[in-house]
Tab-separated table of C-alpha atoms and ligand atoms in Angstrom:
chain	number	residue	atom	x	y	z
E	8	UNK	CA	-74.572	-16.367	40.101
E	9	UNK	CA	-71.874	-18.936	39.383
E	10	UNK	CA	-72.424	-22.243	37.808
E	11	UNK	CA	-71.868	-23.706	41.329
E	12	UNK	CA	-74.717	-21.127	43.108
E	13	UNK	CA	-76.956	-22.256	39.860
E	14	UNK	CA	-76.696	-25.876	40.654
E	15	UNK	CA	-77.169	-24.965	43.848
E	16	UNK	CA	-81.070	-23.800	43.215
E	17	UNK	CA	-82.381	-27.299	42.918
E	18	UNK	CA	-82.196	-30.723	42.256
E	19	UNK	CA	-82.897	-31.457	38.968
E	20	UNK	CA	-82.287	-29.242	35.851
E	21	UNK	CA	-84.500	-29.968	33.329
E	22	UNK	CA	-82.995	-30.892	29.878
E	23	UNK	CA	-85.167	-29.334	27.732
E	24	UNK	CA	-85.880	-29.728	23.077
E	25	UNK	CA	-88.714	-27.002	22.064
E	26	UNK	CA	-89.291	-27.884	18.636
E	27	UNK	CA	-92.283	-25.511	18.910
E	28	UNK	CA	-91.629	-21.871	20.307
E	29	UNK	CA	-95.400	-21.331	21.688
E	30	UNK	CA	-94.037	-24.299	24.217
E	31	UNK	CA	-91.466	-22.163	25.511
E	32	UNK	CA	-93.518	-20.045	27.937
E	33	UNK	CA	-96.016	-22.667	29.432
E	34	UNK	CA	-93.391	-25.070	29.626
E	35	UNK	CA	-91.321	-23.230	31.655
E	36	UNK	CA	-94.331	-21.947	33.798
E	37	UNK	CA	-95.503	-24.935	34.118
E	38	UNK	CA	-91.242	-26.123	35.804
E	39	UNK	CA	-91.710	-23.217	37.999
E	40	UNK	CA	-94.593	-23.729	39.415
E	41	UNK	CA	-93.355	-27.504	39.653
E	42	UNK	CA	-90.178	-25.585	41.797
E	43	UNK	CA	-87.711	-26.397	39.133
E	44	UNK	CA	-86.444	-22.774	38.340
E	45	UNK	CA	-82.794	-23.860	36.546
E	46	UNK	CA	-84.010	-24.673	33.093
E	47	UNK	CA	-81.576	-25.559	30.524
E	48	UNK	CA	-82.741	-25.147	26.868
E	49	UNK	CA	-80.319	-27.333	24.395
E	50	UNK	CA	-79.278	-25.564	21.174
E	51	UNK	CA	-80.483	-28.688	19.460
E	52	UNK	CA	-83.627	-26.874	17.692
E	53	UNK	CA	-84.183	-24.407	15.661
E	54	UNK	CA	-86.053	-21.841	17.923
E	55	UNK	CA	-84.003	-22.764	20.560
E	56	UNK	CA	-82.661	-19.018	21.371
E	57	UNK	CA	-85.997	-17.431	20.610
E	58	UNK	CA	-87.102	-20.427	24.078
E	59	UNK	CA	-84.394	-19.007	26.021
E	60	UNK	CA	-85.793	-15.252	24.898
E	61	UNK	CA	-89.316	-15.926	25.349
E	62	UNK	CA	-89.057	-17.739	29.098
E	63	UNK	CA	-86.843	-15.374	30.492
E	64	UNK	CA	-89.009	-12.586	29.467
E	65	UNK	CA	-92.185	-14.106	30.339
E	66	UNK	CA	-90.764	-16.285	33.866
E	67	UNK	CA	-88.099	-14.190	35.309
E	68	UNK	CA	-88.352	-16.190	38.288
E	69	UNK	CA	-86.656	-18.875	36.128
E	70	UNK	CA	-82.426	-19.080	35.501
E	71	UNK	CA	-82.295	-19.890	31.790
E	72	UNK	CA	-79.640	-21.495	30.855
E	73	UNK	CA	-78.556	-22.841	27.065
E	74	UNK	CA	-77.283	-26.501	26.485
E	75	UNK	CA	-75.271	-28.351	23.558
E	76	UNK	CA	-72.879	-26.036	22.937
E	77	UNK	CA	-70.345	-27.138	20.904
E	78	UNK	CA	-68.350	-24.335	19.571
E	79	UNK	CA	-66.702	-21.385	20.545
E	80	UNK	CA	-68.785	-19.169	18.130
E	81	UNK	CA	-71.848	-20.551	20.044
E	82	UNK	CA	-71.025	-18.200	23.217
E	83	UNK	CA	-71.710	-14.998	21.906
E	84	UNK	CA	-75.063	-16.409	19.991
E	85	UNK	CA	-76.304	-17.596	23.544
E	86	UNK	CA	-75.210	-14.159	25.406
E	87	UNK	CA	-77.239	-12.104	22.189
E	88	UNK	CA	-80.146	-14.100	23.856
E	89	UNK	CA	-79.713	-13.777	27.089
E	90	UNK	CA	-78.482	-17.471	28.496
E	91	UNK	CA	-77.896	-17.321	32.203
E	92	UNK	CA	-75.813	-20.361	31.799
E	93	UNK	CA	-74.127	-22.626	29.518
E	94	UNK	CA	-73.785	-26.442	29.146
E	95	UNK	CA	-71.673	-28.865	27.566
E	96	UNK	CA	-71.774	-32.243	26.453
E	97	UNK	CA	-67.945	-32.171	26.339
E	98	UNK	CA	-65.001	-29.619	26.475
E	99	UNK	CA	-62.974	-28.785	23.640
E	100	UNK	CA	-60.206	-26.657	23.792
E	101	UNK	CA	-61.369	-23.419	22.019
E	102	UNK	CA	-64.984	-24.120	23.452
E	103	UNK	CA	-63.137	-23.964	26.952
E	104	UNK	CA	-60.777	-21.303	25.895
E	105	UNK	CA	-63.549	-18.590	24.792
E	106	UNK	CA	-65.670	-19.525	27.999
E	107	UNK	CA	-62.416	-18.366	30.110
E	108	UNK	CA	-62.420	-15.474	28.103
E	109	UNK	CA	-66.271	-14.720	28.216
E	110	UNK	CA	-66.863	-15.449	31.877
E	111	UNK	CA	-70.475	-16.901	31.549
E	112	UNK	CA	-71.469	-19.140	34.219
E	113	UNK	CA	-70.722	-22.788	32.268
E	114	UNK	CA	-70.527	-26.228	33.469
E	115	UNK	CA	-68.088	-27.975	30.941
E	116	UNK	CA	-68.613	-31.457	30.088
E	117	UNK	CA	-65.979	-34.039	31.507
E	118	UNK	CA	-66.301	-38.466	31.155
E	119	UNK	CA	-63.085	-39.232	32.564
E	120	UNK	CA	-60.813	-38.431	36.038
E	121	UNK	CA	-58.132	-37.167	33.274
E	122	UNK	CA	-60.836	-34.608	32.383
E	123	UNK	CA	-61.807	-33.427	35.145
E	124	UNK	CA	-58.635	-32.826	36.190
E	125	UNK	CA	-57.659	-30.667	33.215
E	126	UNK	CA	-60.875	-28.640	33.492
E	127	UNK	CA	-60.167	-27.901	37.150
E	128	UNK	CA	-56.527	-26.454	35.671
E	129	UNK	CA	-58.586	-24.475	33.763
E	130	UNK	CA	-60.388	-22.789	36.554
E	131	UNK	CA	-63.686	-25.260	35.932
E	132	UNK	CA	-64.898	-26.510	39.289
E	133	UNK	CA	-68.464	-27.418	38.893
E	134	UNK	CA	-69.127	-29.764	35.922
E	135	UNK	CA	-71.437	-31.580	33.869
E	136	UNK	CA	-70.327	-35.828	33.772
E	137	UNK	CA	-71.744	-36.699	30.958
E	138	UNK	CA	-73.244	-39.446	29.635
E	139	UNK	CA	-73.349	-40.353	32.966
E	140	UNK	CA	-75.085	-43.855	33.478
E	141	UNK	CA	-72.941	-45.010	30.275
E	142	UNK	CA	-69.695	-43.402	31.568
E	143	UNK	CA	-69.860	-45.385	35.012
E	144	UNK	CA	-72.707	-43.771	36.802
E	145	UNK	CA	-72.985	-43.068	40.745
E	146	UNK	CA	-69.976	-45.548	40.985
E	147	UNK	CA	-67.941	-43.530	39.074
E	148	UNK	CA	-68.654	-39.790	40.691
E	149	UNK	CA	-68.356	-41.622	44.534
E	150	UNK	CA	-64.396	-42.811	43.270
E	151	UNK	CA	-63.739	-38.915	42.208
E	152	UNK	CA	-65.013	-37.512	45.869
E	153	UNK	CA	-61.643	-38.472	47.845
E	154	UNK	CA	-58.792	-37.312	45.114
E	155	UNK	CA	-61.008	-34.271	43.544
E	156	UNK	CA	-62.858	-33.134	46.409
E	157	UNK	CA	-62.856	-29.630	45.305
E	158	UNK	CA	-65.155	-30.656	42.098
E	159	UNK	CA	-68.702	-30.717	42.078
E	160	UNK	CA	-70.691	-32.416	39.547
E	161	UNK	CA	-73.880	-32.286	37.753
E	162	UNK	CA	-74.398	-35.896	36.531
E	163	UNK	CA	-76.670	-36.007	32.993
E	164	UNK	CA	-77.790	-38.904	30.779
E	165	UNK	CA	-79.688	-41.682	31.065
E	166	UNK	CA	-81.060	-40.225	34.501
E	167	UNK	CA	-84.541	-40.619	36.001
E	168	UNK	CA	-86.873	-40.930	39.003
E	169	UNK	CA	-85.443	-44.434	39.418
E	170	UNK	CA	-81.844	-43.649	40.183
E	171	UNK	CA	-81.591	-39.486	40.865
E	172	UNK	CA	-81.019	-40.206	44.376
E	173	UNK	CA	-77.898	-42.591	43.760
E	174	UNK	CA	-76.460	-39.263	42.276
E	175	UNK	CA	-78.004	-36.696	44.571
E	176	UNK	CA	-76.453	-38.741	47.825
E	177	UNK	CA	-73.353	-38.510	47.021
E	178	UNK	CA	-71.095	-35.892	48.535
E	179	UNK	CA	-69.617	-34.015	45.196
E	180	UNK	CA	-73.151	-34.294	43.218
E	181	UNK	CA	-75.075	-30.685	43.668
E	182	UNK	CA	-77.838	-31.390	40.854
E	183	UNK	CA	-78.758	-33.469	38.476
E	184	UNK	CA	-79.720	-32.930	34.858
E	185	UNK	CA	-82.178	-35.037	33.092
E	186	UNK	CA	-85.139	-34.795	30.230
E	187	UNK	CA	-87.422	-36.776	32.374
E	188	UNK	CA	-89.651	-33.999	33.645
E	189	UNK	CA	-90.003	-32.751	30.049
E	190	UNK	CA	-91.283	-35.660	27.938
E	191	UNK	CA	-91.804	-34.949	24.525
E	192	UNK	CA	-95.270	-36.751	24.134
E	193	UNK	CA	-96.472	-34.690	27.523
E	194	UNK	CA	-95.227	-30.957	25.502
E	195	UNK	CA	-96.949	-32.326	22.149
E	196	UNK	CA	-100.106	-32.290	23.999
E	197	UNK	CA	-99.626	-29.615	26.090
E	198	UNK	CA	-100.150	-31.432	29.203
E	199	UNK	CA	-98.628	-28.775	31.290
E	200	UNK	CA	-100.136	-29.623	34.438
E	201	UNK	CA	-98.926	-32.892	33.647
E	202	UNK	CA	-95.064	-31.627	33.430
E	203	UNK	CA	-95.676	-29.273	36.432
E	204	UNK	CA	-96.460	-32.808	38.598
E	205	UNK	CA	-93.221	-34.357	37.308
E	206	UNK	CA	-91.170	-31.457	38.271
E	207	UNK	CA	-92.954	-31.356	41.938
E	208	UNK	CA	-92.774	-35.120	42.474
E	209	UNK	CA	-89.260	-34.773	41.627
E	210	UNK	CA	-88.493	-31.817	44.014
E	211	UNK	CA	-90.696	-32.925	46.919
E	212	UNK	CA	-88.738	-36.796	46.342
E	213	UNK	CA	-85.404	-35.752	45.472
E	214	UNK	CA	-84.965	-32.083	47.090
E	215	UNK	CA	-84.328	-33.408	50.976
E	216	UNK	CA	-81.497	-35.850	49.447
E	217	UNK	CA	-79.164	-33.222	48.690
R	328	LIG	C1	-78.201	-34.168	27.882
R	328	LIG	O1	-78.176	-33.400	26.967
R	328	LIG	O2	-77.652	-33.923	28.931
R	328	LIG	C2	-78.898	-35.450	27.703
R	328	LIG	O3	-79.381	-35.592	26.403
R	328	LIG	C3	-80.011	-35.640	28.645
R	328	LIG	O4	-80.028	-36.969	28.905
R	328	LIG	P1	-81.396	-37.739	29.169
R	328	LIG	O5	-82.285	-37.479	27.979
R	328	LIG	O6	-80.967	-39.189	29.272
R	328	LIG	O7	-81.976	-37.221	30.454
């Protein structure tokens, strides 16, 4: 699958912290059954590559992606695990450079037309706009459909149940990503019913508008 078939699976990819590695399988269990199956774990923990391990041994009906990479050297960590997918916050050259090279499905992160541009050059064409409410929002991503309508975006940050469909209307926007359906306070208590109605309400509310 490529990172534009990925996006493709639903509408919102959950954005997902586990501090705690015995989260990892419920949690993602719990998404599933909630019909989120794209789940992107960031590299911003500690167990973070044992999470992507664990729930796509135990879920295999789930695309497990990792998030927050930052370096170049991250890659191959993420492949040892078995990342379907990679995410950035932002696209630095060797970051962009070894993804060419590596061929992992990976949506880049862009803020700016300038960026975009240079990461279609580089053979991008599905990417993450990030931080997307403070880098212009909807507003911005509905300017870039007429002079890049060969991109398609996955808008991230600052996203939630109240403006989703702003994003998911728009022409060029295939997903979106967002840590809404995963709040910590809900995984703390292991209220995974309670994240399996988030990720439904979102899909059954947010699924038709793409
Ligand atoms: C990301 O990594 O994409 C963001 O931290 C997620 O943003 P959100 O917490 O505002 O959804």
């Amino acid at each position: 699958m490529n990172a534009r078939a990925i996006c493709a699976e639903a509408p919102v990819i959950p954005v997902i912290i586990v501090e705690d590695l015995t989260h990892a399988v419920p949690l993602a269990e719990a998404l599933v059954a909630g019909g989120l199956r794209v789940l992107e774990v960031t590299l911003r923990s500690a167990v973070a590559l044992e999470a992507i391990q664990a729930m796509k041994a135990a879920v295999p009906e789930a695309i497990v992606g990792a998030g927050t990479l930052r370096h170049a050297r991250d890659l191959a960590r993420v492949r040892a695990y078995g990342a379907a997918f990679g995410v950035s916050p932002g696209a630095p050259a060797a970051l962009v450079e070894a993804i060419k090279a590596d061929g992992l499905p990976f949506l880049p992160g862009c803020a700016s037309a300038t960026e975009a541009m240079s990461l279609a050059d580089a053979g991008f064409d599905t990417l993450k706009f990030f931080p997307a409410e403070a880098a212009g929002g909807a507003p911005f991503l509905k300017s870039l459909a007429s002079p890049l309508p060969d991109l398609a975006f996955c808008p991230t940050g600052g996203i939630g149940m109240g403006n989703a469909a702003d994003y998911l209307r728009l022409p060029n926007v295939l997903c979106v990503g967002g840590s809404w359906v995963v709040p910590p306070a809900m995984m703390l208590a292991g209220d995974w019913a309670g994240i399996e109605a988030l990720a439904r309400e979102a899909v059954a509310t947010l699924g038709p508008l793409r």
